[in-house]
Protein backbone atom coordinates (compact mmCIF):
# COMPACT_ATOMS: atom_id res chain seq x y z
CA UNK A 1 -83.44 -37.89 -37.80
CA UNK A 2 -79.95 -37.02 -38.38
CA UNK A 3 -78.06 -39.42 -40.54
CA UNK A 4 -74.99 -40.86 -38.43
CA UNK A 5 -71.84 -41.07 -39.84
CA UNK A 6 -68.35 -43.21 -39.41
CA UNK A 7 -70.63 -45.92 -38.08
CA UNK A 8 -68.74 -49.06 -37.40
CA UNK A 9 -69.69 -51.70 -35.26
CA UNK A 10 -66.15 -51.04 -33.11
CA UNK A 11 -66.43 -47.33 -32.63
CA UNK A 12 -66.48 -46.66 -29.22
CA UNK A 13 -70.10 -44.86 -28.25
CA UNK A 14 -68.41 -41.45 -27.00
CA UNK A 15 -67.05 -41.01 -30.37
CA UNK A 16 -70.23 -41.95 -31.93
CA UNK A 17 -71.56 -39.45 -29.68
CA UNK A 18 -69.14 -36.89 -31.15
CA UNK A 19 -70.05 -37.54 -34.73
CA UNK A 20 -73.83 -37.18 -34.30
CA UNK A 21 -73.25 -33.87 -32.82
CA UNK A 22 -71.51 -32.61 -35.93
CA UNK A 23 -73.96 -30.59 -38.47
CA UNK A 24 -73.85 -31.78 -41.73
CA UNK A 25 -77.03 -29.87 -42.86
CA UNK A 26 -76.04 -26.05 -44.65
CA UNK A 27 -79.78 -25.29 -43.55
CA UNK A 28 -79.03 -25.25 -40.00
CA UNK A 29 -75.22 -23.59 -39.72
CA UNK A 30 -77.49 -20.61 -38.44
CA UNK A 31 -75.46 -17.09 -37.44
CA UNK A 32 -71.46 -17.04 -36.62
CA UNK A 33 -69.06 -14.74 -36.26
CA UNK A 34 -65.05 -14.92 -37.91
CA UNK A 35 -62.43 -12.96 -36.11
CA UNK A 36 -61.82 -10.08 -37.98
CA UNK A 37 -57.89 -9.95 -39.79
CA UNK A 38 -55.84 -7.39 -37.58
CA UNK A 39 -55.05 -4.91 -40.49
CA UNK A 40 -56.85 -2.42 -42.54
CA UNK A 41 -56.60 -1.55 -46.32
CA UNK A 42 -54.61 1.20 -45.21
CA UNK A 43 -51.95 -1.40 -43.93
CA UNK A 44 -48.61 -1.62 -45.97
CA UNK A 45 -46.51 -4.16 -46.89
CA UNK A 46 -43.87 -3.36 -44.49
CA UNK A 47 -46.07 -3.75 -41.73
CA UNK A 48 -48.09 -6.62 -42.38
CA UNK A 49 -44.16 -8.43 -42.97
CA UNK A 50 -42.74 -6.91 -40.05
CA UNK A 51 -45.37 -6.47 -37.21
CA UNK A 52 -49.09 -8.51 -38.90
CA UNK A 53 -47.80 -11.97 -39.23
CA UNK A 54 -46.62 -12.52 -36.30
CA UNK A 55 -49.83 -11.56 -34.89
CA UNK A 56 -51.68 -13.76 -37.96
CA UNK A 57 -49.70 -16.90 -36.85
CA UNK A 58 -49.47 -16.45 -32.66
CA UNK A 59 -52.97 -18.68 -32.38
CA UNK A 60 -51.59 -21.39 -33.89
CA UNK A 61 -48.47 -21.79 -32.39
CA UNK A 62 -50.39 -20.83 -29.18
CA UNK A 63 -53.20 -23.16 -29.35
CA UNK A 64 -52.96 -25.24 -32.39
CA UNK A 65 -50.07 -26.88 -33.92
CA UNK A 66 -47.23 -25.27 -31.44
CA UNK A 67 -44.02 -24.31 -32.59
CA UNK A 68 -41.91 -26.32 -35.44
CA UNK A 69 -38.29 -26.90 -34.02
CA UNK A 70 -35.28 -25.05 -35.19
CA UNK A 71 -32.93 -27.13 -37.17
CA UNK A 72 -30.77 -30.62 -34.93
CA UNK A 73 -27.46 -30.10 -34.73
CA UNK A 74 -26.01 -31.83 -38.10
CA UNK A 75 -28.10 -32.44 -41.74
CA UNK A 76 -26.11 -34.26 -44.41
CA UNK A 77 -27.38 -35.82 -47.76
CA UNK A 78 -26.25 -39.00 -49.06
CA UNK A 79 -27.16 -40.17 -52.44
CA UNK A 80 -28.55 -43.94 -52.37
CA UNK A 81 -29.25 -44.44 -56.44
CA UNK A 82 -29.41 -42.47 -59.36
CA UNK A 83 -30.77 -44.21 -62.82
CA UNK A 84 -32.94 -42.88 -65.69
CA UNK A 85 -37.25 -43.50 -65.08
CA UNK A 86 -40.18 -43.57 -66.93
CA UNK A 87 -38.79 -44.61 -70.28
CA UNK A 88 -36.01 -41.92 -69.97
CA UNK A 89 -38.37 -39.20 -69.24
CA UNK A 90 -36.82 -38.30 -66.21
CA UNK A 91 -33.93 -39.12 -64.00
CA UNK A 92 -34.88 -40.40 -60.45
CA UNK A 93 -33.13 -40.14 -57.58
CA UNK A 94 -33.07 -41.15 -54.23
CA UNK A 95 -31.53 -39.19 -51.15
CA UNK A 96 -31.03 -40.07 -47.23
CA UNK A 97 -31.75 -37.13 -45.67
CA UNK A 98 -29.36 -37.71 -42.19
CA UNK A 99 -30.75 -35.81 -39.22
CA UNK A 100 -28.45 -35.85 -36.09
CA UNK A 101 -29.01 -34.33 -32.90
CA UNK A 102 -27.73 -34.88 -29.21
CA UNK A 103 -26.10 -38.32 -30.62
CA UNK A 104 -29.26 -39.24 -31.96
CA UNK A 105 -30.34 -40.41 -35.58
CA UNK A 106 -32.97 -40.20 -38.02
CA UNK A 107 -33.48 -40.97 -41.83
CA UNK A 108 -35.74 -39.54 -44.09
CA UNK A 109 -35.78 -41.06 -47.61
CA UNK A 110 -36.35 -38.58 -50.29
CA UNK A 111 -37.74 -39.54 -53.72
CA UNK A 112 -36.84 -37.24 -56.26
CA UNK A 113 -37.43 -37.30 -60.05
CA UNK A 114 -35.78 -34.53 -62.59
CA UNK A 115 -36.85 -34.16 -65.88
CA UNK A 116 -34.64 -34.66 -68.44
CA UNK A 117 -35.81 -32.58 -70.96
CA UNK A 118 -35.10 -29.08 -69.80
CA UNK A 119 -33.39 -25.92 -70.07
CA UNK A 120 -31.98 -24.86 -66.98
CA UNK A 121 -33.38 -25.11 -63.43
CA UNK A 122 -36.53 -26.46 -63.23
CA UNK A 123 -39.33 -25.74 -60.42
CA UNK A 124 -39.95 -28.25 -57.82
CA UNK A 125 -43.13 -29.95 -56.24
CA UNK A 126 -42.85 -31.56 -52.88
CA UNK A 127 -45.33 -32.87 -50.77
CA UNK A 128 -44.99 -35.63 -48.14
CA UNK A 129 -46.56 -39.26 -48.77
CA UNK A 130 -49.02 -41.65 -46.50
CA UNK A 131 -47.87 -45.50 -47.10
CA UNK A 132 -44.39 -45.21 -48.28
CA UNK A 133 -42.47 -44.14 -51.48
CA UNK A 134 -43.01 -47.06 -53.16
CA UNK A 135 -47.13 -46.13 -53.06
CA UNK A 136 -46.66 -42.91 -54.67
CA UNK A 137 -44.89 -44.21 -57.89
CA UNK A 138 -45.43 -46.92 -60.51
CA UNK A 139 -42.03 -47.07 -60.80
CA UNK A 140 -40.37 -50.53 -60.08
CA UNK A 141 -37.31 -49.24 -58.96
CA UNK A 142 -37.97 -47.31 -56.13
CA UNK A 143 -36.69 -48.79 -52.88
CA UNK A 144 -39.16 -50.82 -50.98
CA UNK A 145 -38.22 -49.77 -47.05
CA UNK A 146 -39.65 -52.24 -45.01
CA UNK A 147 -40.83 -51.44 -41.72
CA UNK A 148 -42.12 -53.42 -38.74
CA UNK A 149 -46.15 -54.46 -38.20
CA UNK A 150 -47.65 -51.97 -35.69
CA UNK A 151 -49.59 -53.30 -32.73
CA UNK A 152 -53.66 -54.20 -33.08
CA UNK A 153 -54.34 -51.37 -31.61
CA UNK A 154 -58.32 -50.39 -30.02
CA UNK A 155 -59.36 -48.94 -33.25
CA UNK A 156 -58.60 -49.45 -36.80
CA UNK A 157 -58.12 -45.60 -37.44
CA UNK A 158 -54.48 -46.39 -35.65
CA UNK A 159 -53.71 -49.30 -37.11
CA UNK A 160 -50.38 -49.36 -39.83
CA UNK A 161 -51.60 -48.50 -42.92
CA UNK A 162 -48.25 -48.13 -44.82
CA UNK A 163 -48.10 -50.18 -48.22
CA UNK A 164 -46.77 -53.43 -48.83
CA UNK A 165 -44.24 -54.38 -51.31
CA UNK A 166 -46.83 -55.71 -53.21
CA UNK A 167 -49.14 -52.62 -53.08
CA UNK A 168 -46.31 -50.73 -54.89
CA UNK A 169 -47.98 -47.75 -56.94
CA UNK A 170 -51.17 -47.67 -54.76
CA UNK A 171 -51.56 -44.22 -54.22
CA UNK A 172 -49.81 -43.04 -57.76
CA UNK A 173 -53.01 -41.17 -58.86
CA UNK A 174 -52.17 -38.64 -56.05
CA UNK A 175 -48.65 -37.57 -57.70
CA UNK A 176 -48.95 -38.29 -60.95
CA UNK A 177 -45.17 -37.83 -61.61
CA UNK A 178 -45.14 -38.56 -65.59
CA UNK A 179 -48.03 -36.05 -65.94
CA UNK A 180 -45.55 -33.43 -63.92
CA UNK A 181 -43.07 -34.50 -65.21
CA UNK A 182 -44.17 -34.38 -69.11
CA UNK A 183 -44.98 -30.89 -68.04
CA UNK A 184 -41.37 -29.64 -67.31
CA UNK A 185 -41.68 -29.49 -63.28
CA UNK A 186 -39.63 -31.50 -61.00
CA UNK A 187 -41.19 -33.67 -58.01
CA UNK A 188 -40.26 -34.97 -54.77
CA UNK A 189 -41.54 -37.17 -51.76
CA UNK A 190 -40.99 -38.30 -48.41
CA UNK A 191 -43.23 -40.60 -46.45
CA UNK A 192 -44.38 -38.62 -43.58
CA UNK A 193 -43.81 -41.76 -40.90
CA UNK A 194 -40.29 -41.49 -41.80
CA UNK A 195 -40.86 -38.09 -39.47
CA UNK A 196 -43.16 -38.82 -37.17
CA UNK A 197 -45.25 -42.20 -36.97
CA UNK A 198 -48.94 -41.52 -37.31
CA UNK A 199 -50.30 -43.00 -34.34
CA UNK A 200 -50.44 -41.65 -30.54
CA UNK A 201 -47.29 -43.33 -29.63
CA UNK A 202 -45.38 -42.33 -32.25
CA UNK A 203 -43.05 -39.83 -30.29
CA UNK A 204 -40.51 -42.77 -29.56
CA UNK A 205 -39.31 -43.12 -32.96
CA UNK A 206 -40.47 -39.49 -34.26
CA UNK A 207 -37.81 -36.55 -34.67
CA UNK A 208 -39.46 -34.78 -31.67
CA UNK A 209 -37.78 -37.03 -29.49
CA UNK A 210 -34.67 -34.47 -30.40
CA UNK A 211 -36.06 -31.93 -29.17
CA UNK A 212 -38.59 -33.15 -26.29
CA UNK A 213 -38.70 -35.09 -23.09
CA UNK A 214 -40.95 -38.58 -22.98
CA UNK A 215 -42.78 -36.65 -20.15
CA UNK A 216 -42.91 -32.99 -21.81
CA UNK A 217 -44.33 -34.98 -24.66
CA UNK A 218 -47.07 -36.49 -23.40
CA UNK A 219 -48.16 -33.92 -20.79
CA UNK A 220 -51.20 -32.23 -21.08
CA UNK A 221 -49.21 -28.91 -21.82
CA UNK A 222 -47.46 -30.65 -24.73
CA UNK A 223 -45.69 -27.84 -26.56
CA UNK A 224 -46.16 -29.11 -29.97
CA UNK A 225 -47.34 -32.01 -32.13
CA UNK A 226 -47.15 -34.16 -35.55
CA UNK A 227 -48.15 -31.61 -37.75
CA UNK A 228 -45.02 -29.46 -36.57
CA UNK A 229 -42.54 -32.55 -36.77
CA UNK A 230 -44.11 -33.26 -40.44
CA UNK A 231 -43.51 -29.60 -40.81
CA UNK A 232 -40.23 -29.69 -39.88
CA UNK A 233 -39.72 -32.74 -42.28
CA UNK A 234 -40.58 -30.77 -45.03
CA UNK A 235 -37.85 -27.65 -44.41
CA UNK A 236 -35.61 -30.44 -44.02
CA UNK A 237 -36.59 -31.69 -47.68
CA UNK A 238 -36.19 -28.25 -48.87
CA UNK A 239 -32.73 -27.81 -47.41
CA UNK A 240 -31.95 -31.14 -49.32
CA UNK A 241 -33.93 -29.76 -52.63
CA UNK A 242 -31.75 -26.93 -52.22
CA UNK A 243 -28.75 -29.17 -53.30
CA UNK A 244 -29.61 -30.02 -56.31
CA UNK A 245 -28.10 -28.69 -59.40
CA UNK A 246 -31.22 -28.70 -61.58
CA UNK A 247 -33.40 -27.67 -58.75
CA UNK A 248 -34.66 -23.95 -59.00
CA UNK A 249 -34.79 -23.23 -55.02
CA UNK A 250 -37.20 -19.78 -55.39
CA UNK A 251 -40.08 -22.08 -56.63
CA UNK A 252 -40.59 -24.52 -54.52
CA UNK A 253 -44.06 -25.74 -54.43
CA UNK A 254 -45.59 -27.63 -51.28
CA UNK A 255 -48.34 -29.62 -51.84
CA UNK A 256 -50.48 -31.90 -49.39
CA UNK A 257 -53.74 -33.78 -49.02
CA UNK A 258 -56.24 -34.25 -45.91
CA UNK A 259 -53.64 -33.76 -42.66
CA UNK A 260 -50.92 -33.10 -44.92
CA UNK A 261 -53.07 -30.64 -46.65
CA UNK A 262 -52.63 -29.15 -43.06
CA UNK A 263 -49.36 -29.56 -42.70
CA UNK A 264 -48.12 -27.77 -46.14
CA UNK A 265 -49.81 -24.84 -45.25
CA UNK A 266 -47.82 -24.43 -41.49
CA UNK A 267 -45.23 -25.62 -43.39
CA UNK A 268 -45.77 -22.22 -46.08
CA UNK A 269 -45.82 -19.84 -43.09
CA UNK A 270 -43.10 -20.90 -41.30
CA UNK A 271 -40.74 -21.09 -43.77
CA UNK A 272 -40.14 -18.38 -46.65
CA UNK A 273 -38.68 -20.18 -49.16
CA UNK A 274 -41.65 -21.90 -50.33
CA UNK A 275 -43.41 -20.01 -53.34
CA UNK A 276 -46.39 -21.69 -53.37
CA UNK A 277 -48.43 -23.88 -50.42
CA UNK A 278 -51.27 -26.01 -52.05
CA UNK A 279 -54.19 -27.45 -49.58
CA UNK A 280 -56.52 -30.08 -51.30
CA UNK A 281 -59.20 -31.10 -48.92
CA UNK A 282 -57.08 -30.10 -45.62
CA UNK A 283 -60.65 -29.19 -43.63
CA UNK A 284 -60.91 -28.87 -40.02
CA UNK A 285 -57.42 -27.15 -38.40
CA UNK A 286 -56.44 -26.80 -42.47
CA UNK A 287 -58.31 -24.47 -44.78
CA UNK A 288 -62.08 -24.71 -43.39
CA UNK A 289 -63.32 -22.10 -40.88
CA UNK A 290 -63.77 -23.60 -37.90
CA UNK A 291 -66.35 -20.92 -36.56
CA UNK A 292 -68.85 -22.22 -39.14
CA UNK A 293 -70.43 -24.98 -37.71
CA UNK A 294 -70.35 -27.65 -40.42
CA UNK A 295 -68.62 -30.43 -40.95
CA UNK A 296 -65.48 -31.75 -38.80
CA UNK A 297 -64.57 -30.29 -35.00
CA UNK A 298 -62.57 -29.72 -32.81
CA UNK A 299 -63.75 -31.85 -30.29
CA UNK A 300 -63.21 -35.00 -33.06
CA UNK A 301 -60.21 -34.16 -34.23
CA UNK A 302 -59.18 -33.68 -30.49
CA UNK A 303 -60.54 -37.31 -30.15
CA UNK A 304 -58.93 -39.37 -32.62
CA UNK A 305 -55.39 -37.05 -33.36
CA UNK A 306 -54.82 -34.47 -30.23
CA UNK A 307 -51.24 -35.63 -30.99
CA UNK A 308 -51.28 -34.16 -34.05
CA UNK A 309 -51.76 -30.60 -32.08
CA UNK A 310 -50.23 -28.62 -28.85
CA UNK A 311 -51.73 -29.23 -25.61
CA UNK A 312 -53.76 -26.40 -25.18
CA UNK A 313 -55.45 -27.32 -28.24
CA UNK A 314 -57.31 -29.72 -26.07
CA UNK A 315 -58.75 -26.54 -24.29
CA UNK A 316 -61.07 -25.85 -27.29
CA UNK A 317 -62.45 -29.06 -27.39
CA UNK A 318 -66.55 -28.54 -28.04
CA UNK A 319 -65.52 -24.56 -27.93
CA UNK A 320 -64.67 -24.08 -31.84
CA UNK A 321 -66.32 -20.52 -31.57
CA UNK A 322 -63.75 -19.35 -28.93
CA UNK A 323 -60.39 -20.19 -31.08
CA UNK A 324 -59.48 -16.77 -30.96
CA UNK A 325 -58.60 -16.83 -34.70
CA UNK A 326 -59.72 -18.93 -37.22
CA UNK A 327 -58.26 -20.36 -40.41
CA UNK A 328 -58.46 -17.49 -42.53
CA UNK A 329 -55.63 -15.83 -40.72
CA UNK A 330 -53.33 -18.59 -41.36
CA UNK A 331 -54.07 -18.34 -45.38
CA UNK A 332 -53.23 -14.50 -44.53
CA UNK A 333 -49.73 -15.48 -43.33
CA UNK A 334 -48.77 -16.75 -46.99
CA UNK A 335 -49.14 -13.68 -48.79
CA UNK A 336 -48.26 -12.33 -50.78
CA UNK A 337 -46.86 -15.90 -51.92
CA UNK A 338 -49.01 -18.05 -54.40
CA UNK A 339 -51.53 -19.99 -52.29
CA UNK A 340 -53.95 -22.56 -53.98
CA UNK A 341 -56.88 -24.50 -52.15
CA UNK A 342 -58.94 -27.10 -53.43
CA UNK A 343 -62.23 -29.42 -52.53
CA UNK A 344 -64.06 -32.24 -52.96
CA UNK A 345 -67.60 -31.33 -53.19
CA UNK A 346 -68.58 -34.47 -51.66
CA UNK A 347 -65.84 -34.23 -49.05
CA UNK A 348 -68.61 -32.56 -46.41
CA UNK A 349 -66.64 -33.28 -43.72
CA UNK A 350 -63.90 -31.03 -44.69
CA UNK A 351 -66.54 -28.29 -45.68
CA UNK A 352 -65.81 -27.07 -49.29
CA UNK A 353 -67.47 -24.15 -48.99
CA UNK A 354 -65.77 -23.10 -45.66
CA UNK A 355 -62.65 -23.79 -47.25
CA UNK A 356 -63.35 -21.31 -49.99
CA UNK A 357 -64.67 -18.58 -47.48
CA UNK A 358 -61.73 -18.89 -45.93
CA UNK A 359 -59.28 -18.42 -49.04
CA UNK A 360 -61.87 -15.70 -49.79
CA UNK A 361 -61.76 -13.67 -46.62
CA UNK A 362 -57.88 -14.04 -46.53
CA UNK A 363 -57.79 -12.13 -49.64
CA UNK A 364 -57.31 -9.13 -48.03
CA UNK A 365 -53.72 -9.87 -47.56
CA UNK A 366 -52.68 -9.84 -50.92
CA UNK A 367 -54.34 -6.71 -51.98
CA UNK A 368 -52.13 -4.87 -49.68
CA UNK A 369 -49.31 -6.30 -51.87
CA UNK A 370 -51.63 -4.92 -54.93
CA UNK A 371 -51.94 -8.78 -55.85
CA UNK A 372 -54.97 -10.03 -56.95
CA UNK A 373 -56.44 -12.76 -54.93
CA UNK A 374 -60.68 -13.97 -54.63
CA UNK A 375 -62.07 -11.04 -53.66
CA UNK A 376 -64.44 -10.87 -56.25
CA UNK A 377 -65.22 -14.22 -56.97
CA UNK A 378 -68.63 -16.43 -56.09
CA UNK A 379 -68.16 -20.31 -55.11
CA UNK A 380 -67.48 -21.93 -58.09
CA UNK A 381 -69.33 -24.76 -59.76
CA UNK A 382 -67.50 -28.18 -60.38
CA UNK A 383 -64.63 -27.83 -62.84
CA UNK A 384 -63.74 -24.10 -62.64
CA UNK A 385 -60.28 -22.64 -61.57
CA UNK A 386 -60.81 -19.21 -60.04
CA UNK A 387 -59.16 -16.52 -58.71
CA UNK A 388 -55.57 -14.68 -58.88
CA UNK A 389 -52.54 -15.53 -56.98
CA UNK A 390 -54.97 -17.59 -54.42
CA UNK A 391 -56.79 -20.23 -56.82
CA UNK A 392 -59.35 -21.85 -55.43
CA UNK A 393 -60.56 -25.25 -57.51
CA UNK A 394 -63.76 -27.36 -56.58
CA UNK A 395 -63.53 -31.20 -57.98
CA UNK A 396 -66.84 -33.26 -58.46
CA UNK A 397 -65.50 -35.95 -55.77
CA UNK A 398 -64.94 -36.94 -52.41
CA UNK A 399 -62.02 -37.05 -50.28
CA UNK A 400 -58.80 -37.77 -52.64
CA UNK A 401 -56.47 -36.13 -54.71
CA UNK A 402 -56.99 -36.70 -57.92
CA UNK A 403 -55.71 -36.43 -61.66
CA UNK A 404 -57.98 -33.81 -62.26
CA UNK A 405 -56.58 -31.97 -59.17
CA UNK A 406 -53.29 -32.35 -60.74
CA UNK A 407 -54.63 -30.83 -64.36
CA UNK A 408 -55.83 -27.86 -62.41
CA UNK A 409 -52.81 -27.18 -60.37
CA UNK A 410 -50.42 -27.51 -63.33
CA UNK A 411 -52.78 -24.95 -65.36
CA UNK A 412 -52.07 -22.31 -62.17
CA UNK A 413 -48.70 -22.61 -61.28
CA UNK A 414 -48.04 -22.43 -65.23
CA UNK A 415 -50.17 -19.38 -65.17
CA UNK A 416 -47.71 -18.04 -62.43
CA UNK A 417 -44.34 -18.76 -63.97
């Protein structure tokens, strides 16, 4: 009997329904078929630029995420503190981001730390937090923004999850800004409900109310969703990045976990100034091919988060195996930038191995740039960094981002600079 999974005595039975049904068993994936890339060896770089990845990234904004906004009307910075951190190592800094648009507002509070050992500009990483700035950092100075209680809503997947002042360094493990920071890089954060709340009514207070109606919102042809606003978010942290004297703006590195491990990736092929995108554990709609039936689906993801997604995503609810691309062609759309991907290999749901297949099959991108990428590589075994300029790194572990993920990912962007 198949083992059920996200059992809880409050999930509703249609969505218990929908778990049961996914296939968590490698012995019984059976036969499937991945869209084939639209180019040939014989492509060349000119024309996988100029005429390929457009074609590479049409599905998605199509079917899947929809498009990320242009730019509001008006972005100005405005520096909140500056003070030395972590025993001098660095100096931190804190920036209001000021989006206006159609004499509307919105604030997104950057977290920034520089080191202060270092000659010249420095690289940056930036990837957007889950429960607040204050979670990502054991430092006590960071501000504390505090936020109204959300509703009880019907299920505890939507409830506010954002830290408390007292759960200040919660999720540290999953930046580890000394370690970066002994290291020479740069790092930066926003929390990603400063763009877009994380529940279905989030629109209200989200920066797609700029750009969308209430009603074109939450019609069932909804022309984008919250992985395009958090998108969005992040090319608005870049333009801020951009500002900064110590900042080296051609390597910016994007990082991002679970849905955010997602989000980096649009994020990467939507916006050119970002050297290297780094997935950890993204799955389903992220780095794992959907057309292999394991793990996550569409038809759950459509359940709990169709806001995250366009409307028409909807459509291929229960129908993975007619997305007429799968996630292979979005890896394909980053080269021949640095792209790194990374698993748990107890995170089934997000399907390690798919994840690597996918990294694997999108190789062929960057050897029409004569870049090395996985081609030749085998899944790895626990602990081994592979491949060229797309790494691929499997971590004994569930779903989390870890300080081993961190070791790992400092070894290859060093490898790269």
């Amino acid at each position: 009997m198949k083992e059920k999974r996200f059992a809880a005595e409050n999930l509703p039975e249609e969505i218990q329904v929908l778990a049961e049904a996914m296939n968590w068993d490698a012995d019984a994936i059976g036969d499937y078929m991945i869209p084939e890339l639209p180019f040939s060896r014989l492509t060349t770089p000119d024309e996988f630029t100029e005429n390929i990845r457009p074609q590479l990234l049409e599905p998605f904004v199509s079917s899947m995420y929809g498009a990320i906004p242009e730019c509001c009307e008006n972005v100005s910075f405005k520096l909140v503190s500056e003070a030395p951190a972590y025993g001098n190592l660095a100096i931190r800094r804190e920036i209001d981001i000021i989006c206006r648009h159609k004499n509307d507002e919105q604030i997104l509070h950057l977290l920034l730390y520089i080191p202060q050992c270092r000659q010249g500009k420095v690289p940056v990483f930036f990837g957007l937090n889950f429960l607040g700035n204050h979670a990502a950092t054991t430092d006590p100075e960071v501000t504390f923004y505090d936020f109204e209680p959300a509703p009880d809503l019907w299920s505890m997947r939507y409830n506010d999850r954002r830290a408390t002042a007292s759960q200040r360094g919660i999720q540290a493990h999953r930046f580890a800004f000394e370690e970066v920071l002994q290291r020479g890089f740069a790092s930066a954060t926003i929390d990603y409900n400063n763009i877009y709340f994380d529940r279905p009514e989030g629109f209200a207070t989200s920066i797609m109310r700029f750009f969308f109606t209430p009603e074109e919102w939450h019609s069932s042809n909804r022309p984008s969703g919250a992985i395009s606003a958090w998108a969005w978010g992040i090319m608005r942290a870049l333009d801020c990045l951009s500002e900064q004297p110590e900042i080296d703006s051609s390597k910016f590195i994007v990082h991002g976990h679970s849905r955010l491990g997602k989000t980096a990736l649009w994020a990467a092929v939507n916006d050119p100034r970002i050297w290297m995108a780094v997935s950890n554990c993204s799955g389903t709609a992220g780095a794992k091919l959907a057309h292999r039936n394991f793990g996550e689906t569409y038809a759950w993801l459509n359940c709990w988060y169709n806001y995250w997604f366009c409307g028409k995503f909807g459509e291929f609810a229960g129908r993975d195996q007619d997305f007429p691309a799968d996630q292979h062609f979005l890896l394909a759309a980053i080269a021949p930038r640095l792209l790194y991907v990374s698993s748990g290999n107890e995170d089934i749901h997000a399907d390690p191995h798919g994840e690597y297949l996918a990294a694997k099959l999108a190789s062929r991108a960057w050897n029409i740039f004569d870049r090395p990428a996985l081609e030749n590589t085998s899944f790895p075994e626990c602990g081994e960094l592979i491949g060229g300029d797309v790494g691929y790194y499997l971590r004994r572990g569930g779903h989390d981002f870890t300080p081993e993920n961190w070791q790992a990912l400092l070894t290859f962007v060093e490898k790269h600079l």
